[in-house]
Amino acid sequence: RNIFTRLVKKMVNDKCVKAITTRDDIESLLQFKPDVTDNAVVGDPALWSSSLYKRNFQQNLIGIGTIRAGIFRVNGRMIAEKDLIDFYVAMIDKLNEQNQRWQLFTNGTSADYNIGLKILERLGIEPNEKVIAPQPKTSQELISLITQYKGIIANRMHAHIIATSFDIPTVGFIWNDKIK
């Protein structure tokens, strides 16, 4: 019934489709075209980031990926924006107690960046590039950003995938089953 589902069904049934690959849930995809015998579950292309780009490690810095509060609600997890910001602030306070340098970052989403600004406001810190990274506009900028960190605490899947590709330790917030 969903317009996107109908679009996928139309696309996979085009006569030029000879094989289907997907990152997950191949069974659901094959319901649309069960006669395709050449199919597979494959890794996300970002897993190979390290074979295309060099690590940009320059700092003893933890990256903290921010995410908009609404993403939790959309995925059935009721977390208020205030509670999410409280969580980030408590985490940053803990890192500060350990004299650990940190920087907020996003995968490029403005709503995620705005949460970062609200976190800094709550902490009483003036936004600057030392405490919040500029929003990446390209995949290469995101990779360059993530590879400067010695570890990340994040929630967006591609931040974790890129970190994993470069053997950068990563801790995640679970807001939907893909992140697991």
Short mmCIF file of N, CA and C in Angstrom, two decimals:
data_model
loop_
_atom_site.label_atom_id
_atom_site.label_comp_id
_atom_site.label_asym_id
_atom_site.label_seq_id
_atom_site.Cartn_x
_atom_site.Cartn_y
_atom_site.Cartn_z
N ARG A 1 0.82 -1.21 0.00
CA ARG A 1 0.00 0.00 0.00
C ARG A 1 0.86 1.27 0.00
N ASN A 2 2.04 1.17 0.56
CA ASN A 2 2.96 2.30 0.64
C ASN A 2 3.49 2.65 -0.76
N ILE A 3 3.57 3.92 -1.04
CA ILE A 3 4.03 4.35 -2.37
C ILE A 3 5.46 3.86 -2.65
N PHE A 4 6.32 3.86 -1.63
CA PHE A 4 7.69 3.41 -1.83
C PHE A 4 7.74 1.90 -2.09
N THR A 5 6.89 1.17 -1.42
CA THR A 5 6.81 -0.28 -1.64
C THR A 5 6.36 -0.57 -3.08
N ARG A 6 5.37 0.17 -3.52
CA ARG A 6 4.90 0.00 -4.91
C ARG A 6 6.00 0.35 -5.90
N LEU A 7 6.76 1.37 -5.62
CA LEU A 7 7.86 1.77 -6.49
C LEU A 7 8.94 0.68 -6.56
N VAL A 8 9.30 0.11 -5.41
CA VAL A 8 10.28 -0.98 -5.39
C VAL A 8 9.76 -2.16 -6.19
N LYS A 9 8.50 -2.51 -5.98
CA LYS A 9 7.91 -3.64 -6.71
C LYS A 9 7.99 -3.40 -8.21
N LYS A 10 7.66 -2.20 -8.65
CA LYS A 10 7.72 -1.87 -10.07
C LYS A 10 9.17 -1.97 -10.58
N MET A 11 10.11 -1.45 -9.81
CA MET A 11 11.50 -1.45 -10.25
C MET A 11 12.08 -2.86 -10.36
N VAL A 12 11.85 -3.71 -9.36
CA VAL A 12 12.43 -5.06 -9.41
C VAL A 12 11.77 -5.93 -10.47
N ASN A 13 10.57 -5.56 -10.91
CA ASN A 13 9.91 -6.34 -11.95
C ASN A 13 10.18 -5.83 -13.36
N ASP A 14 11.04 -4.84 -13.47
CA ASP A 14 11.45 -4.40 -14.80
C ASP A 14 12.16 -5.54 -15.50
N LYS A 15 11.99 -5.67 -16.80
CA LYS A 15 12.56 -6.81 -17.54
C LYS A 15 14.08 -6.84 -17.51
N CYS A 16 14.73 -5.70 -17.22
CA CYS A 16 16.19 -5.68 -17.20
C CYS A 16 16.77 -6.27 -15.90
N VAL A 17 15.95 -6.48 -14.87
CA VAL A 17 16.44 -7.00 -13.59
C VAL A 17 16.72 -8.50 -13.71
N LYS A 18 17.99 -8.85 -13.53
CA LYS A 18 18.42 -10.26 -13.63
C LYS A 18 18.88 -10.80 -12.28
N ALA A 19 19.25 -9.90 -11.36
CA ALA A 19 19.73 -10.30 -10.04
C ALA A 19 19.32 -9.23 -9.03
N ILE A 20 19.21 -9.64 -7.77
CA ILE A 20 18.83 -8.70 -6.71
C ILE A 20 19.78 -8.90 -5.54
N THR A 21 20.32 -7.78 -5.05
CA THR A 21 21.10 -7.80 -3.81
C THR A 21 20.53 -6.74 -2.88
N THR A 22 20.67 -6.99 -1.60
CA THR A 22 20.18 -6.04 -0.60
C THR A 22 21.00 -6.20 0.68
N ARG A 23 20.97 -5.17 1.53
CA ARG A 23 21.69 -5.25 2.80
C ARG A 23 20.98 -6.12 3.81
N ASP A 24 19.66 -6.21 3.71
CA ASP A 24 18.91 -6.99 4.69
C ASP A 24 17.54 -7.37 4.13
N ASP A 25 16.90 -8.31 4.75
CA ASP A 25 15.53 -8.73 4.46
C ASP A 25 15.30 -9.09 2.99
N ILE A 26 16.14 -9.98 2.49
CA ILE A 26 16.01 -10.44 1.10
C ILE A 26 14.66 -11.13 0.87
N GLU A 27 14.13 -11.78 1.92
CA GLU A 27 12.85 -12.49 1.78
C GLU A 27 11.73 -11.54 1.36
N SER A 28 11.66 -10.40 2.01
CA SER A 28 10.60 -9.44 1.67
C SER A 28 10.77 -8.92 0.24
N LEU A 29 12.00 -8.65 -0.15
CA LEU A 29 12.26 -8.16 -1.49
C LEU A 29 11.89 -9.20 -2.55
N LEU A 30 12.21 -10.46 -2.26
CA LEU A 30 11.91 -11.53 -3.23
C LEU A 30 10.42 -11.82 -3.36
N GLN A 31 9.60 -11.37 -2.42
CA GLN A 31 8.15 -11.51 -2.57
C GLN A 31 7.66 -10.77 -3.81
N PHE A 32 8.37 -9.71 -4.16
CA PHE A 32 8.00 -8.92 -5.33
C PHE A 32 8.43 -9.57 -6.64
N LYS A 33 9.46 -10.42 -6.58
CA LYS A 33 9.98 -11.05 -7.79
C LYS A 33 10.57 -12.41 -7.40
N PRO A 34 9.73 -13.39 -7.10
CA PRO A 34 10.20 -14.68 -6.59
C PRO A 34 10.97 -15.52 -7.61
N ASP A 35 10.87 -15.19 -8.90
CA ASP A 35 11.54 -15.99 -9.91
C ASP A 35 13.02 -15.65 -10.08
N VAL A 36 13.53 -14.64 -9.37
CA VAL A 36 14.95 -14.29 -9.47
C VAL A 36 15.75 -15.28 -8.62
N THR A 37 16.58 -16.06 -9.27
CA THR A 37 17.38 -17.06 -8.54
C THR A 37 18.75 -16.50 -8.16
N ASP A 38 19.19 -15.45 -8.84
CA ASP A 38 20.48 -14.84 -8.53
C ASP A 38 20.23 -13.69 -7.55
N ASN A 39 20.31 -14.00 -6.25
CA ASN A 39 20.05 -12.99 -5.24
C ASN A 39 20.97 -13.21 -4.05
N ALA A 40 21.21 -12.15 -3.29
CA ALA A 40 22.12 -12.28 -2.14
C ALA A 40 21.95 -11.11 -1.19
N VAL A 41 22.30 -11.36 0.06
CA VAL A 41 22.44 -10.30 1.06
C VAL A 41 23.90 -9.88 1.02
N VAL A 42 24.14 -8.59 0.90
CA VAL A 42 25.51 -8.08 0.78
C VAL A 42 25.76 -7.00 1.83
N GLY A 43 27.03 -6.74 2.08
CA GLY A 43 27.39 -5.67 3.01
C GLY A 43 27.17 -4.31 2.40
N ASP A 44 26.99 -3.32 3.26
CA ASP A 44 26.85 -1.95 2.81
C ASP A 44 28.16 -1.51 2.15
N PRO A 45 28.10 -0.80 1.03
CA PRO A 45 29.34 -0.36 0.37
C PRO A 45 30.27 0.45 1.28
N ALA A 46 29.72 1.10 2.30
CA ALA A 46 30.57 1.88 3.21
C ALA A 46 31.55 1.00 3.98
N LEU A 47 31.30 -0.32 4.02
CA LEU A 47 32.24 -1.23 4.69
C LEU A 47 33.61 -1.22 4.03
N TRP A 48 33.68 -0.81 2.78
CA TRP A 48 34.95 -0.79 2.06
C TRP A 48 35.58 0.60 2.02
N SER A 49 35.12 1.50 2.86
CA SER A 49 35.66 2.87 2.89
C SER A 49 37.17 2.87 3.07
N SER A 50 37.66 2.00 3.93
CA SER A 50 39.10 2.02 4.23
C SER A 50 39.95 1.58 3.05
N SER A 51 39.36 0.89 2.07
CA SER A 51 40.15 0.51 0.90
C SER A 51 40.21 1.64 -0.13
N LEU A 52 39.38 2.66 0.05
CA LEU A 52 39.37 3.79 -0.88
C LEU A 52 39.97 5.07 -0.31
N TYR A 53 39.91 5.21 1.02
CA TYR A 53 40.36 6.44 1.66
C TYR A 53 41.37 6.13 2.74
N LYS A 54 42.21 7.12 3.03
CA LYS A 54 43.18 6.99 4.12
C LYS A 54 42.57 7.50 5.42
N ARG A 55 43.06 6.95 6.52
CA ARG A 55 42.60 7.43 7.82
C ARG A 55 43.17 8.80 8.09
N ASN A 56 42.36 9.68 8.63
CA ASN A 56 42.70 11.07 8.87
C ASN A 56 43.01 11.32 10.35
N PHE A 57 43.41 10.27 11.09
CA PHE A 57 43.59 10.39 12.54
C PHE A 57 44.62 11.46 12.88
N GLN A 58 44.17 12.47 13.60
CA GLN A 58 45.05 13.58 13.97
C GLN A 58 44.92 13.95 15.44
N GLN A 59 43.89 13.46 16.10
CA GLN A 59 43.60 13.96 17.42
C GLN A 59 43.25 12.83 18.38
N ASN A 60 43.48 13.07 19.66
CA ASN A 60 43.05 12.16 20.71
C ASN A 60 41.64 12.62 21.13
N LEU A 61 40.67 12.29 20.30
CA LEU A 61 39.35 12.90 20.37
C LEU A 61 38.26 11.83 20.19
N ILE A 62 37.21 11.93 21.01
CA ILE A 62 36.04 11.06 20.86
C ILE A 62 34.98 11.82 20.07
N GLY A 63 34.45 11.22 19.02
CA GLY A 63 33.35 11.81 18.27
C GLY A 63 32.03 11.37 18.87
N ILE A 64 31.14 12.32 19.08
CA ILE A 64 29.80 12.03 19.61
C ILE A 64 28.78 12.42 18.54
N GLY A 65 28.21 11.41 17.92
CA GLY A 65 27.22 11.65 16.86
C GLY A 65 25.87 12.00 17.46
N THR A 66 25.32 13.12 17.05
CA THR A 66 24.02 13.54 17.56
C THR A 66 22.92 13.09 16.61
N ILE A 67 21.72 12.98 17.16
CA ILE A 67 20.56 12.56 16.37
C ILE A 67 19.32 13.27 16.91
N ARG A 68 18.42 13.59 16.02
CA ARG A 68 17.18 14.28 16.42
C ARG A 68 16.31 13.36 17.27
N ALA A 69 15.63 13.94 18.23
CA ALA A 69 14.80 13.15 19.14
C ALA A 69 13.65 12.46 18.42
N GLY A 70 13.11 13.07 17.38
CA GLY A 70 11.97 12.51 16.68
C GLY A 70 12.23 11.14 16.06
N ILE A 71 13.49 10.81 15.78
CA ILE A 71 13.81 9.51 15.17
C ILE A 71 13.43 8.36 16.10
N PHE A 72 13.53 8.58 17.39
CA PHE A 72 13.16 7.54 18.35
C PHE A 72 11.65 7.31 18.32
N ARG A 73 10.88 8.40 18.33
CA ARG A 73 9.42 8.31 18.34
C ARG A 73 8.91 7.61 17.07
N VAL A 74 9.47 7.98 15.92
CA VAL A 74 9.07 7.37 14.66
C VAL A 74 9.30 5.86 14.68
N ASN A 75 10.27 5.42 15.46
CA ASN A 75 10.61 4.00 15.54
C ASN A 75 10.09 3.33 16.81
N GLY A 76 9.05 3.94 17.42
CA GLY A 76 8.36 3.31 18.54
C GLY A 76 9.07 3.40 19.88
N ARG A 77 10.07 4.24 19.99
CA ARG A 77 10.78 4.42 21.25
C ARG A 77 10.52 5.85 21.73
N MET A 78 9.80 5.96 22.81
CA MET A 78 9.35 7.27 23.27
C MET A 78 10.43 7.94 24.13
N ILE A 79 11.21 8.78 23.50
CA ILE A 79 12.24 9.55 24.20
C ILE A 79 12.00 11.02 23.89
N ALA A 80 11.74 11.80 24.90
CA ALA A 80 11.51 13.23 24.72
C ALA A 80 12.83 13.92 24.40
N GLU A 81 12.75 15.01 23.66
CA GLU A 81 13.97 15.76 23.31
C GLU A 81 14.75 16.17 24.54
N LYS A 82 14.06 16.62 25.59
CA LYS A 82 14.73 17.03 26.82
C LYS A 82 15.53 15.87 27.41
N ASP A 83 14.94 14.67 27.42
CA ASP A 83 15.62 13.49 27.96
C ASP A 83 16.83 13.11 27.11
N LEU A 84 16.71 13.24 25.80
CA LEU A 84 17.83 12.94 24.91
C LEU A 84 18.98 13.91 25.17
N ILE A 85 18.65 15.19 25.28
CA ILE A 85 19.68 16.19 25.55
C ILE A 85 20.30 15.94 26.92
N ASP A 86 19.49 15.59 27.92
CA ASP A 86 20.02 15.25 29.24
C ASP A 86 21.02 14.09 29.15
N PHE A 87 20.68 13.10 28.33
CA PHE A 87 21.57 11.95 28.16
C PHE A 87 22.92 12.39 27.58
N TYR A 88 22.87 13.20 26.51
CA TYR A 88 24.12 13.68 25.91
C TYR A 88 24.93 14.50 26.92
N VAL A 89 24.26 15.37 27.64
CA VAL A 89 24.95 16.22 28.62
C VAL A 89 25.62 15.35 29.70
N ALA A 90 24.93 14.33 30.19
CA ALA A 90 25.51 13.43 31.21
C ALA A 90 26.72 12.70 30.64
N MET A 91 26.64 12.27 29.38
CA MET A 91 27.76 11.58 28.75
C MET A 91 28.96 12.52 28.61
N ILE A 92 28.71 13.74 28.18
CA ILE A 92 29.79 14.72 28.03
C ILE A 92 30.38 15.06 29.39
N ASP A 93 29.54 15.21 30.41
CA ASP A 93 30.04 15.46 31.76
C ASP A 93 30.98 14.34 32.21
N LYS A 94 30.62 13.10 31.90
CA LYS A 94 31.46 11.94 32.26
C LYS A 94 32.79 12.00 31.51
N LEU A 95 32.76 12.32 30.23
CA LEU A 95 34.00 12.45 29.46
C LEU A 95 34.87 13.58 30.00
N ASN A 96 34.23 14.70 30.38
CA ASN A 96 34.97 15.82 30.95
C ASN A 96 35.63 15.43 32.27
N GLU A 97 34.92 14.65 33.11
CA GLU A 97 35.49 14.18 34.38
C GLU A 97 36.75 13.35 34.14
N GLN A 98 36.79 12.65 33.02
CA GLN A 98 37.92 11.80 32.68
C GLN A 98 38.96 12.54 31.84
N ASN A 99 38.80 13.87 31.73
CA ASN A 99 39.70 14.70 30.92
C ASN A 99 39.82 14.19 29.49
N GLN A 100 38.72 13.69 28.96
CA GLN A 100 38.68 13.16 27.60
C GLN A 100 38.14 14.23 26.66
N ARG A 101 38.88 14.53 25.61
CA ARG A 101 38.42 15.50 24.61
C ARG A 101 37.32 14.88 23.76
N TRP A 102 36.34 15.69 23.37
CA TRP A 102 35.21 15.22 22.57
C TRP A 102 34.81 16.29 21.57
N GLN A 103 34.06 15.85 20.57
CA GLN A 103 33.49 16.76 19.58
C GLN A 103 32.18 16.16 19.09
N LEU A 104 31.13 16.98 19.04
CA LEU A 104 29.86 16.55 18.48
C LEU A 104 29.99 16.53 16.95
N PHE A 105 29.30 15.59 16.32
CA PHE A 105 29.28 15.55 14.86
C PHE A 105 27.95 14.98 14.37
N THR A 106 27.67 15.16 13.10
CA THR A 106 26.50 14.55 12.47
C THR A 106 26.94 13.89 11.17
N ASN A 107 26.05 13.08 10.62
CA ASN A 107 26.28 12.52 9.29
C ASN A 107 25.92 13.55 8.21
N GLY A 108 25.45 14.71 8.62
CA GLY A 108 25.12 15.77 7.68
C GLY A 108 23.71 16.29 7.79
N THR A 109 22.89 15.69 8.64
CA THR A 109 21.49 16.08 8.77
C THR A 109 21.36 17.34 9.63
N SER A 110 20.64 18.33 9.13
CA SER A 110 20.47 19.59 9.86
C SER A 110 19.75 19.38 11.19
N ALA A 111 18.73 18.52 11.24
CA ALA A 111 18.00 18.29 12.49
C ALA A 111 18.93 17.69 13.54
N ASP A 112 19.83 16.81 13.14
CA ASP A 112 20.81 16.23 14.07
C ASP A 112 21.78 17.31 14.55
N TYR A 113 22.20 18.18 13.65
CA TYR A 113 23.11 19.26 13.99
C TYR A 113 22.45 20.21 14.99
N ASN A 114 21.17 20.49 14.79
CA ASN A 114 20.45 21.39 15.69
C ASN A 114 20.36 20.83 17.11
N ILE A 115 20.25 19.50 17.24
CA ILE A 115 20.29 18.89 18.58
C ILE A 115 21.66 19.16 19.20
N GLY A 116 22.70 19.06 18.40
CA GLY A 116 24.05 19.37 18.89
C GLY A 116 24.14 20.79 19.43
N LEU A 117 23.53 21.73 18.72
CA LEU A 117 23.53 23.12 19.19
C LEU A 117 22.78 23.26 20.51
N LYS A 118 21.68 22.53 20.65
CA LYS A 118 20.91 22.57 21.91
C LYS A 118 21.71 21.95 23.06
N ILE A 119 22.46 20.91 22.77
CA ILE A 119 23.32 20.29 23.80
C ILE A 119 24.35 21.30 24.28
N LEU A 120 25.00 21.98 23.33
CA LEU A 120 26.00 22.98 23.69
C LEU A 120 25.38 24.13 24.48
N GLU A 121 24.17 24.54 24.08
CA GLU A 121 23.48 25.60 24.82
C GLU A 121 23.25 25.17 26.26
N ARG A 122 22.79 23.93 26.46
CA ARG A 122 22.55 23.41 27.81
C ARG A 122 23.85 23.38 28.61
N LEU A 123 24.96 23.06 27.94
CA LEU A 123 26.26 23.00 28.61
C LEU A 123 26.86 24.39 28.84
N GLY A 124 26.26 25.40 28.22
CA GLY A 124 26.79 26.76 28.34
C GLY A 124 28.05 26.96 27.52
N ILE A 125 28.16 26.22 26.42
CA ILE A 125 29.35 26.30 25.55
C ILE A 125 28.97 26.96 24.24
N GLU A 126 29.73 27.96 23.86
CA GLU A 126 29.52 28.65 22.59
C GLU A 126 29.89 27.71 21.44
N PRO A 127 28.99 27.53 20.46
CA PRO A 127 29.31 26.63 19.34
C PRO A 127 30.54 27.12 18.56
N ASN A 128 31.46 26.20 18.31
CA ASN A 128 32.62 26.46 17.47
C ASN A 128 33.11 25.11 16.95
N GLU A 129 34.00 25.11 15.98
CA GLU A 129 34.43 23.86 15.34
C GLU A 129 35.19 22.93 16.27
N LYS A 130 35.64 23.44 17.40
CA LYS A 130 36.33 22.57 18.36
C LYS A 130 35.33 21.62 19.05
N VAL A 131 34.12 22.09 19.28
CA VAL A 131 33.13 21.29 20.02
C VAL A 131 32.02 20.71 19.15
N ILE A 132 31.82 21.25 17.95
CA ILE A 132 30.83 20.70 17.02
C ILE A 132 31.38 20.81 15.60
N ALA A 133 31.55 19.68 14.96
CA ALA A 133 32.12 19.64 13.62
C ALA A 133 31.15 20.25 12.61
N PRO A 134 31.68 20.87 11.57
CA PRO A 134 30.80 21.33 10.49
C PRO A 134 30.06 20.14 9.88
N GLN A 135 28.85 20.38 9.41
CA GLN A 135 28.06 19.31 8.80
C GLN A 135 28.74 18.84 7.52
N PRO A 136 29.02 17.53 7.41
CA PRO A 136 29.59 17.04 6.15
C PRO A 136 28.55 17.13 5.03
N LYS A 137 29.02 17.48 3.86
CA LYS A 137 28.12 17.62 2.71
C LYS A 137 28.30 16.47 1.71
N THR A 138 29.38 15.72 1.84
CA THR A 138 29.65 14.60 0.94
C THR A 138 30.06 13.38 1.76
N SER A 139 30.01 12.22 1.12
CA SER A 139 30.48 10.99 1.78
C SER A 139 31.94 11.12 2.16
N GLN A 140 32.74 11.70 1.29
CA GLN A 140 34.17 11.85 1.57
C GLN A 140 34.39 12.75 2.79
N GLU A 141 33.61 13.80 2.94
CA GLU A 141 33.73 14.66 4.12
C GLU A 141 33.34 13.90 5.39
N LEU A 142 32.30 13.07 5.31
CA LEU A 142 31.90 12.27 6.47
C LEU A 142 33.00 11.28 6.85
N ILE A 143 33.58 10.62 5.87
CA ILE A 143 34.66 9.67 6.14
C ILE A 143 35.85 10.39 6.75
N SER A 144 36.22 11.52 6.19
CA SER A 144 37.34 12.30 6.73
C SER A 144 37.08 12.72 8.17
N LEU A 145 35.85 13.10 8.47
CA LEU A 145 35.47 13.50 9.82
C LEU A 145 35.58 12.33 10.79
N ILE A 146 34.97 11.22 10.47
CA ILE A 146 34.94 10.07 11.38
C ILE A 146 36.34 9.49 11.60
N THR A 147 37.16 9.51 10.56
CA THR A 147 38.49 8.90 10.71
C THR A 147 39.46 9.75 11.51
N GLN A 148 39.07 10.94 11.91
CA GLN A 148 39.95 11.74 12.78
C GLN A 148 39.80 11.34 14.25
N TYR A 149 38.72 10.61 14.58
CA TYR A 149 38.44 10.27 15.97
C TYR A 149 39.15 8.98 16.38
N LYS A 150 39.47 8.89 17.68
CA LYS A 150 40.03 7.63 18.20
C LYS A 150 38.91 6.65 18.53
N GLY A 151 37.67 7.14 18.62
CA GLY A 151 36.49 6.33 18.86
C GLY A 151 35.27 7.19 18.68
N ILE A 152 34.12 6.54 18.45
CA ILE A 152 32.88 7.31 18.31
C ILE A 152 31.79 6.69 19.18
N ILE A 153 30.89 7.57 19.61
CA ILE A 153 29.64 7.19 20.26
C ILE A 153 28.58 7.79 19.36
N ALA A 154 27.83 6.94 18.67
CA ALA A 154 26.96 7.48 17.63
C ALA A 154 25.68 6.67 17.50
N ASN A 155 24.87 7.05 16.53
CA ASN A 155 23.57 6.44 16.36
C ASN A 155 23.20 6.24 14.90
N ARG A 156 23.82 6.91 14.01
CA ARG A 156 23.54 6.75 12.59
C ARG A 156 24.36 5.57 12.05
N MET A 157 23.69 4.70 11.32
CA MET A 157 24.31 3.46 10.86
C MET A 157 25.59 3.68 10.08
N HIS A 158 25.62 4.65 9.18
CA HIS A 158 26.82 4.82 8.36
C HIS A 158 28.00 5.34 9.15
N ALA A 159 27.77 6.04 10.23
CA ALA A 159 28.88 6.42 11.10
C ALA A 159 29.54 5.16 11.66
N HIS A 160 28.72 4.21 12.10
CA HIS A 160 29.25 2.94 12.63
C HIS A 160 29.94 2.12 11.55
N ILE A 161 29.35 2.07 10.37
CA ILE A 161 29.94 1.27 9.29
C ILE A 161 31.29 1.84 8.89
N ILE A 162 31.38 3.14 8.75
CA ILE A 162 32.65 3.77 8.39
C ILE A 162 33.68 3.53 9.48
N ALA A 163 33.29 3.73 10.73
CA ALA A 163 34.21 3.49 11.85
C ALA A 163 34.70 2.04 11.84
N THR A 164 33.80 1.11 11.63
CA THR A 164 34.15 -0.30 11.59
C THR A 164 35.16 -0.58 10.47
N SER A 165 34.95 0.02 9.32
CA SER A 165 35.85 -0.17 8.19
C SER A 165 37.28 0.24 8.55
N PHE A 166 37.43 1.25 9.37
CA PHE A 166 38.74 1.76 9.75
C PHE A 166 39.21 1.24 11.12
N ASP A 167 38.53 0.24 11.66
CA ASP A 167 38.87 -0.32 12.98
C ASP A 167 38.84 0.73 14.09
N ILE A 168 37.91 1.66 13.99
CA ILE A 168 37.73 2.68 15.02
C ILE A 168 36.65 2.16 15.96
N PRO A 169 36.93 2.09 17.27
CA PRO A 169 35.91 1.61 18.22
C PRO A 169 34.64 2.47 18.13
N THR A 170 33.50 1.82 18.23
CA THR A 170 32.22 2.51 18.10
C THR A 170 31.22 1.95 19.10
N VAL A 171 30.45 2.85 19.70
CA VAL A 171 29.38 2.49 20.61
C VAL A 171 28.12 3.12 20.04
N GLY A 172 27.02 2.36 20.01
CA GLY A 172 25.83 2.87 19.36
C GLY A 172 24.62 3.01 20.23
N PHE A 173 23.76 3.95 19.86
CA PHE A 173 22.42 4.09 20.42
C PHE A 173 21.50 3.30 19.50
N ILE A 174 20.68 2.45 20.06
CA ILE A 174 19.77 1.64 19.26
C ILE A 174 18.42 2.36 19.16
N TRP A 175 18.03 2.74 17.96
CA TRP A 175 16.73 3.35 17.74
C TRP A 175 15.91 2.58 16.74
N ASN A 176 16.52 1.62 16.05
CA ASN A 176 15.75 0.69 15.23
C ASN A 176 16.59 -0.58 15.01
N ASP A 177 15.99 -1.61 14.47
CA ASP A 177 16.65 -2.90 14.37
C ASP A 177 17.85 -2.89 13.43
N LYS A 178 17.92 -1.99 12.45
CA LYS A 178 19.08 -1.94 11.56
C LYS A 178 20.35 -1.61 12.33
N ILE A 179 20.23 -0.76 13.32
CA ILE A 179 21.41 -0.32 14.06
C ILE A 179 22.05 -1.48 14.81
N LYS A 180 21.22 -2.41 15.31
CA LYS A 180 21.78 -3.59 16.00
C LYS A 180 22.74 -4.32 15.09
#
